Coordinates of C-alpha atoms in Angstrom, one line a residue:
M287 CA 5.7 130.6 35.9
A288 CA 3.2 132.7 34.0
A289 CA 1.2 131.1 31.2
K290 CA 2.4 131.7 27.7
I291 CA 0.2 134.6 26.4
D292 CA -0.6 136.1 23.1
D293 CA -0.3 139.8 24.0
C294 CA -3.2 140.8 21.6
N295 CA -5.5 138.3 23.2
N296 CA -4.5 138.4 26.9
R297 CA -7.6 140.1 28.2
V298 CA -10.3 138.0 29.9
L299 CA -13.9 139.3 30.5
S300 CA -15.1 137.4 33.6
I301 CA -18.8 137.5 34.2
Q302 CA -19.4 135.8 37.6
S303 CA -20.7 136.2 41.1
H304 CA -18.9 138.3 43.7
V305 CA -18.8 138.0 47.4
V306 CA -17.4 140.5 49.9
S307 CA -16.0 137.8 52.1
G308 CA -14.7 134.4 50.9
Y309 CA -13.6 132.9 47.6
V310 CA -16.2 132.0 45.0
G311 CA -17.0 133.3 41.5
N312 CA -14.8 136.3 40.5
K313 CA -13.2 136.3 43.9
A314 CA -11.9 132.8 43.2
A315 CA -11.1 133.2 39.5
V316 CA -9.6 136.6 39.0
F317 CA -6.6 136.3 41.3
P318 CA -5.2 133.1 39.6
L319 CA -5.7 134.6 36.2
Q320 CA -3.9 137.8 37.1
L321 CA -1.0 135.9 38.7
L322 CA -0.6 133.9 35.5
G323 CA -0.3 137.1 33.4
F324 CA -3.8 137.9 32.2
D325 CA -5.6 141.2 32.4
V326 CA -9.1 140.6 33.7
D327 CA -12.1 142.8 33.1
I328 CA -14.7 142.0 35.8
I329 CA -18.5 142.0 35.7
N330 CA -20.2 140.8 38.9
S331 CA -23.4 139.0 38.1
V332 CA -24.3 139.2 41.8
H333 CA -22.8 141.2 44.7
F334 CA -23.3 139.3 47.9
S335 CA -22.0 139.6 51.4
N336 CA -20.9 135.9 51.4
H337 CA -21.7 132.8 49.5
T338 CA -25.1 131.1 50.0
G339 CA -23.8 128.2 52.1
Y340 CA -23.6 130.3 55.3
P341 CA -26.2 129.4 58.0
R342 CA -27.7 132.9 58.4
G343 CA -28.1 133.7 54.8
W344 CA -26.6 136.6 52.8
E345 CA -27.4 140.2 51.7
G346 CA -26.7 141.8 48.3
D347 CA -27.9 142.6 44.8
V348 CA -28.3 140.8 41.6
L349 CA -27.4 142.2 38.1
D350 CA -30.1 141.7 35.5
G351 CA -29.5 141.1 31.8
S352 CA -30.3 144.6 30.7
K353 CA -27.8 146.1 33.1
L354 CA -25.1 143.6 31.8
L355 CA -25.7 144.9 28.3
K356 CA -25.5 148.5 29.4
L357 CA -22.1 147.8 31.1
V358 CA -20.8 146.3 27.8
D359 CA -22.2 149.2 25.8
G360 CA -20.3 151.6 28.0
L361 CA -17.1 149.6 27.3
E362 CA -17.8 149.6 23.6
R363 CA -18.5 153.4 23.4
N364 CA -15.1 154.0 24.9
G365 CA -13.2 151.6 22.7
L366 CA -12.6 149.2 25.5
L367 CA -13.8 146.1 23.7
S368 CA -11.2 146.8 21.0
D369 CA -11.2 145.8 17.4
D370 CA -7.5 146.5 17.0
C371 CA -4.2 145.7 18.8
D372 CA -1.3 148.2 19.1
V373 CA 0.7 149.9 21.8
S374 CA -2.1 152.5 22.5
D375 CA -4.9 150.0 22.5
P376 CA -6.2 147.9 25.4
G377 CA -6.0 144.8 23.2
Y378 CA -8.6 142.3 22.2
I379 CA -10.7 140.5 24.7
G380 CA -9.4 137.1 24.0
H381 CA -11.4 135.1 26.5
I382 CA -14.8 135.2 28.1
L383 CA -15.3 133.3 31.4
T384 CA -18.6 132.7 33.0
G385 CA -19.6 130.8 36.1
Y386 CA -22.8 130.7 38.1
I387 CA -25.8 132.3 36.2
G388 CA -29.1 132.2 38.0
S389 CA -31.6 133.0 35.2
E390 CA -32.3 132.2 31.6
S391 CA -32.7 135.9 30.7
F392 CA -29.3 136.8 32.1
L393 CA -27.7 133.9 30.3
R394 CA -29.3 135.1 27.0
S395 CA -27.7 138.5 27.6
V396 CA -24.4 136.7 28.1
V397 CA -24.8 135.0 24.8
T398 CA -25.4 138.5 23.2
V399 CA -22.1 139.6 24.7
V400 CA -20.3 136.5 23.5
K401 CA -21.5 137.1 19.9
K402 CA -20.5 140.8 20.0
L403 CA -17.0 140.0 21.2
K404 CA -16.5 137.2 18.7
A405 CA -17.5 139.6 16.0
L406 CA -14.7 141.9 17.1
N407 CA -12.2 139.1 17.6
S408 CA -12.6 135.7 15.8
K409 CA -10.1 134.1 18.1
C410 CA -12.1 135.0 21.2
R411 CA -12.9 131.8 23.3
Y412 CA -15.9 131.4 25.5
V413 CA -14.9 129.3 28.5
C414 CA -18.1 128.3 30.2
D415 CA -18.3 126.7 33.7
P416 CA -22.0 125.6 33.5
V417 CA -22.8 125.8 37.2
L418 CA -26.0 123.7 37.3
G419 CA -25.7 121.6 40.5
D420 CA -23.8 118.6 41.8
G421 CA -24.3 114.9 42.3
N422 CA -24.6 114.9 46.0
P423 CA -27.6 115.2 46.6
G424 CA -27.9 115.6 42.8
K425 CA -30.0 118.8 42.8
F426 CA -30.1 121.8 40.5
Y427 CA -28.9 125.2 41.7
V428 CA -30.5 126.9 38.6
P429 CA -33.5 126.6 36.3
I430 CA -33.3 123.5 34.2
E431 CA -34.0 125.6 31.1
L432 CA -30.3 126.8 31.2
V433 CA -29.1 123.3 30.1
A434 CA -30.1 123.8 26.5
I435 CA -28.5 127.3 26.2
Y436 CA -25.2 126.1 27.8
R437 CA -24.9 123.3 25.2
E438 CA -25.1 125.7 22.2
H439 CA -22.5 128.5 22.7
A440 CA -19.3 127.4 24.5
D441 CA -15.9 126.9 23.0
V442 CA -14.5 125.4 26.2
I443 CA -16.8 123.8 28.8
T444 CA -15.9 122.7 32.4
P445 CA -18.8 120.8 33.9
N446 CA -18.5 118.4 36.9
Q447 CA -19.9 114.9 36.6
F448 CA -23.5 115.8 37.5
E449 CA -23.5 118.7 35.1
T450 CA -22.0 116.6 32.3
E451 CA -24.8 114.0 32.8
Q452 CA -27.4 116.7 32.7
L453 CA -25.9 118.3 29.5
T454 CA -25.6 115.0 27.7
G455 CA -28.1 112.5 29.2
I456 CA -25.2 110.1 29.8
S457 CA -24.7 108.5 33.2
I458 CA -21.0 108.4 33.8
Q459 CA -20.0 105.1 35.4
T460 CA -17.0 104.2 33.2
I461 CA -14.3 105.9 31.1
K462 CA -16.2 105.0 28.0
D463 CA -19.2 106.8 29.4
A464 CA -17.1 109.9 29.9
Q465 CA -15.9 109.5 26.3
H466 CA -19.4 109.2 25.0
A467 CA -20.5 112.3 27.0
C468 CA -17.6 114.3 25.6
S469 CA -18.4 113.2 22.1
I470 CA -21.9 114.5 22.4
L471 CA -20.6 117.9 23.6
H472 CA -18.1 117.9 20.7
N473 CA -20.9 117.0 18.2
I474 CA -22.9 120.1 19.2
G475 CA -19.9 122.4 18.7
V476 CA -17.8 122.4 21.9
P477 CA -14.2 121.7 20.8
L478 CA -12.6 121.4 24.3
V479 CA -14.2 119.7 27.3
L480 CA -13.0 119.3 30.9
I481 CA -15.0 117.1 33.2
T482 CA -13.6 118.5 36.4
S483 CA -14.5 115.7 38.8
I484 CA -15.7 112.1 38.3
T485 CA -16.1 109.5 41.0
F486 CA -16.3 106.0 39.5
P487 CA -18.2 103.2 41.3
P488 CA -15.9 101.3 43.8
D489 CA -16.3 98.1 41.8
Y490 CA -15.5 99.7 38.4
C491 CA -12.6 98.0 36.7
R492 CA -11.8 99.0 33.1
G493 CA -11.7 96.5 30.3
A494 CA -8.4 95.6 28.6
D495 CA -9.3 97.7 25.5
D496 CA -8.9 100.9 27.6
N497 CA -5.2 100.2 28.1
L498 CA -5.5 101.7 31.6
K499 CA -5.2 100.3 35.1
S500 CA -8.0 100.3 37.5
A501 CA -8.9 103.6 39.2
P502 CA -7.1 104.0 42.5
V503 CA -9.1 103.6 45.7
N504 CA -10.6 106.8 47.1
S505 CA -9.7 108.8 44.1
I506 CA -11.4 111.4 42.0
A507 CA -10.7 111.8 38.2
M508 CA -10.4 114.7 35.8
F509 CA -11.2 113.9 32.2
A510 CA -10.2 116.2 29.3
S511 CA -11.1 115.9 25.6
K512 CA -10.2 118.0 22.6
R513 CA -11.7 117.4 19.1
S514 CA -9.7 118.4 16.0
C515 CA -11.2 118.3 12.6
T516 CA -9.4 118.6 9.2
T517 CA -12.6 119.3 7.3
G518 CA -15.7 121.4 8.0
D519 CA -18.2 118.6 7.6
G520 CA -17.5 117.2 11.1
Y521 CA -16.5 113.8 9.8
D522 CA -12.7 113.8 9.5
C523 CA -12.1 114.4 13.2
T524 CA -10.0 113.0 16.0
D525 CA -10.5 113.2 19.8
E526 CA -7.5 113.6 22.0
Q527 CA -8.4 112.5 25.5
Y528 CA -6.6 112.3 28.9
I529 CA -7.6 111.1 32.4
L530 CA -5.9 112.0 35.6
Y531 CA -6.5 110.6 39.1
T532 CA -6.0 112.5 42.4
P533 CA -6.6 111.4 46.0
L534 CA -10.1 112.2 47.2
L535 CA -9.9 114.7 50.0
S536 CA -12.7 114.7 52.6
G537 CA -14.8 117.8 53.2
Q538 CA -17.2 120.1 51.3
F539 CA -15.6 123.2 49.7
T540 CA -17.0 126.1 47.7
G541 CA -15.2 127.8 44.8
T542 CA -13.2 124.8 43.5
G543 CA -15.0 124.8 40.2
D544 CA -14.5 128.6 39.7
I545 CA -10.7 128.2 40.4
C546 CA -10.6 125.1 38.2
A547 CA -12.2 126.9 35.2
A548 CA -9.9 129.9 35.5
L549 CA -6.8 127.7 35.6
F550 CA -7.9 125.6 32.7
L551 CA -8.4 128.8 30.7
A552 CA -4.9 130.0 31.5
W553 CA -3.1 126.7 30.9
T554 CA -4.9 126.0 27.6
A555 CA -4.8 129.6 26.2
N556 CA -1.7 129.2 24.0
M557 CA -0.2 125.8 24.7
Q558 CA 0.9 123.9 21.7
G559 CA 2.4 120.5 20.9
D560 CA 1.1 116.9 20.8
S561 CA 0.8 116.6 24.6
Y562 CA -0.3 120.1 25.6
L563 CA -3.7 118.9 26.9
G564 CA -2.1 116.3 29.1
D565 CA 0.4 118.9 30.4
A566 CA -2.4 121.4 31.1
L567 CA -4.3 118.7 33.0
E568 CA -1.2 117.9 35.2
K569 CA -0.6 121.6 36.0
L570 CA -4.3 122.1 36.8
A571 CA -4.5 119.0 39.1
G572 CA -1.3 119.8 40.9
T573 CA -2.5 123.3 41.8
M574 CA -6.0 122.3 42.7
H575 CA -4.9 119.5 44.9
A576 CA -2.5 121.8 46.7
I577 CA -5.2 124.5 47.3
V578 CA -7.8 122.0 48.5
K579 CA -5.4 120.1 50.7
R580 CA -4.2 123.4 52.3
T581 CA -7.8 124.4 52.9
A582 CA -8.7 121.0 54.4
E583 CA -5.8 121.2 56.8
H584 CA -6.7 124.7 57.8
A585 CA -10.3 123.6 58.5
K586 CA -9.2 120.8 60.8
N587 CA -7.8 123.4 63.2
V588 CA -11.2 124.9 63.8
S589 CA -13.0 123.4 66.8
T590 CA -16.2 121.4 66.2
S591 CA -17.7 123.5 69.0
S592 CA -17.3 126.7 67.0
S593 CA -20.3 128.4 65.5
A594 CA -21.6 127.0 62.2
A595 CA -20.6 130.2 60.4
K596 CA -17.0 129.9 61.6
Q597 CA -16.9 126.3 60.4
V598 CA -18.1 127.3 57.0
F599 CA -15.6 130.2 56.9
S600 CA -12.8 127.8 57.8
R601 CA -13.5 125.9 54.5
E602 CA -13.1 129.0 52.3
M603 CA -10.4 128.4 49.8
R604 CA -6.8 129.2 51.0
L605 CA -6.2 131.0 47.7
I606 CA -3.8 133.7 48.7
Q607 CA -1.8 131.3 50.7
S608 CA -1.5 129.1 47.6
R609 CA -0.1 131.7 45.3
N610 CA 3.2 129.9 44.8
D611 CA 1.3 126.7 43.8
I612 CA -0.6 128.7 41.2
L613 CA 2.5 130.3 39.7
N614 CA 4.5 127.0 39.9
P615 CA 2.1 124.0 39.8
P616 CA 3.6 121.1 41.8
K617 CA 4.2 118.0 39.7
L618 CA 2.1 115.6 41.7
F619 CA 0.2 113.6 39.2
H620 CA 0.5 112.1 35.7
S621 CA -2.2 112.3 33.0
L622 CA -2.9 109.1 31.1
K623 CA -3.8 109.2 27.4
V624 CA -7.0 107.3 26.6
A625 CA -7.5 105.3 23.5
P626 CA -9.9 106.8 21.0
L627 CA -13.5 105.8 21.2
K628 CA -14.3 103.5 18.3
E629 CA -18.0 104.5 18.2
I630 CA -17.3 108.3 17.6
R631 CA -18.6 108.1 14.0
E632 CA -21.8 106.3 15.0
L633 CA -22.4 108.8 17.8
R634 CA -22.0 111.7 15.3
V635 CA -24.5 110.1 13.0
I636 CA -27.0 109.7 15.8
M637 CA -26.6 113.3 16.9
K638 CA -27.2 114.6 13.4

């Protein structure tokens, strides 16, 4: 089942890393988007032989910010960025998707591209997967200076727990912490937030005012928050928020965040209705769980006596084998609506 698409806004410009072998960056994001009916224009921020987790390193080239701008200029000169939409036109770029970005200068060039495309199409969304690092061992993959830039320009942002904490300064130990973090991101101008993975402390038990049961044992949570405002002053706003739990699968896998951001882009592109965010979260979780589970089962078949490189390769996402789960997300989990955070107004005042 393809995502419902506005034909004039069905193009995605994906600026991410590329690997010859494996599934991270554009190799992980483009295939799901195309399956779900999107045309994808691809710019590779790096071109590597393999991802950087392999034991004997990698080879390849890195695209600098000036070359990114030259590529976009070439598109513009040939009318391929489009400021119109008819049968002879390529159509607007309706979405920009970015993942790993290794330098502040390249990210600033991305911001220039975002501004250009939004000038051509006011409906263009910037979906940002702010790849900063992870919580285990809690280290940065990129310069810390990128944090401030990421906070300022995204329409949709898909950080993991560690990245959310770095972007907001909130340590997420409870659902209310997640709500506070999302409120901070909303307050600085990001309307839609997906925290892709939260692991709550084992002894965490939510209070009665959350209207939710305790987190399942050995689970991982996704948390989505959408802010809607009826006025332009930022005060008459409501936050619609959902949480969803899935079983925690053992193992370390690369490319999950890239796939997750692409799927979230697709399932939130044109969905409407009171519960569309919860529905999108359920589709996303069903597909992601199926892909990761299939990958984990495949990795188990590789002997522990195999070379380190073969063991890493066995954990590459089984993306092609999961195409049916991308097109038809299995209904495995239910999203739970979270009661609004009472302190939203106070948070907004603090941020101002």
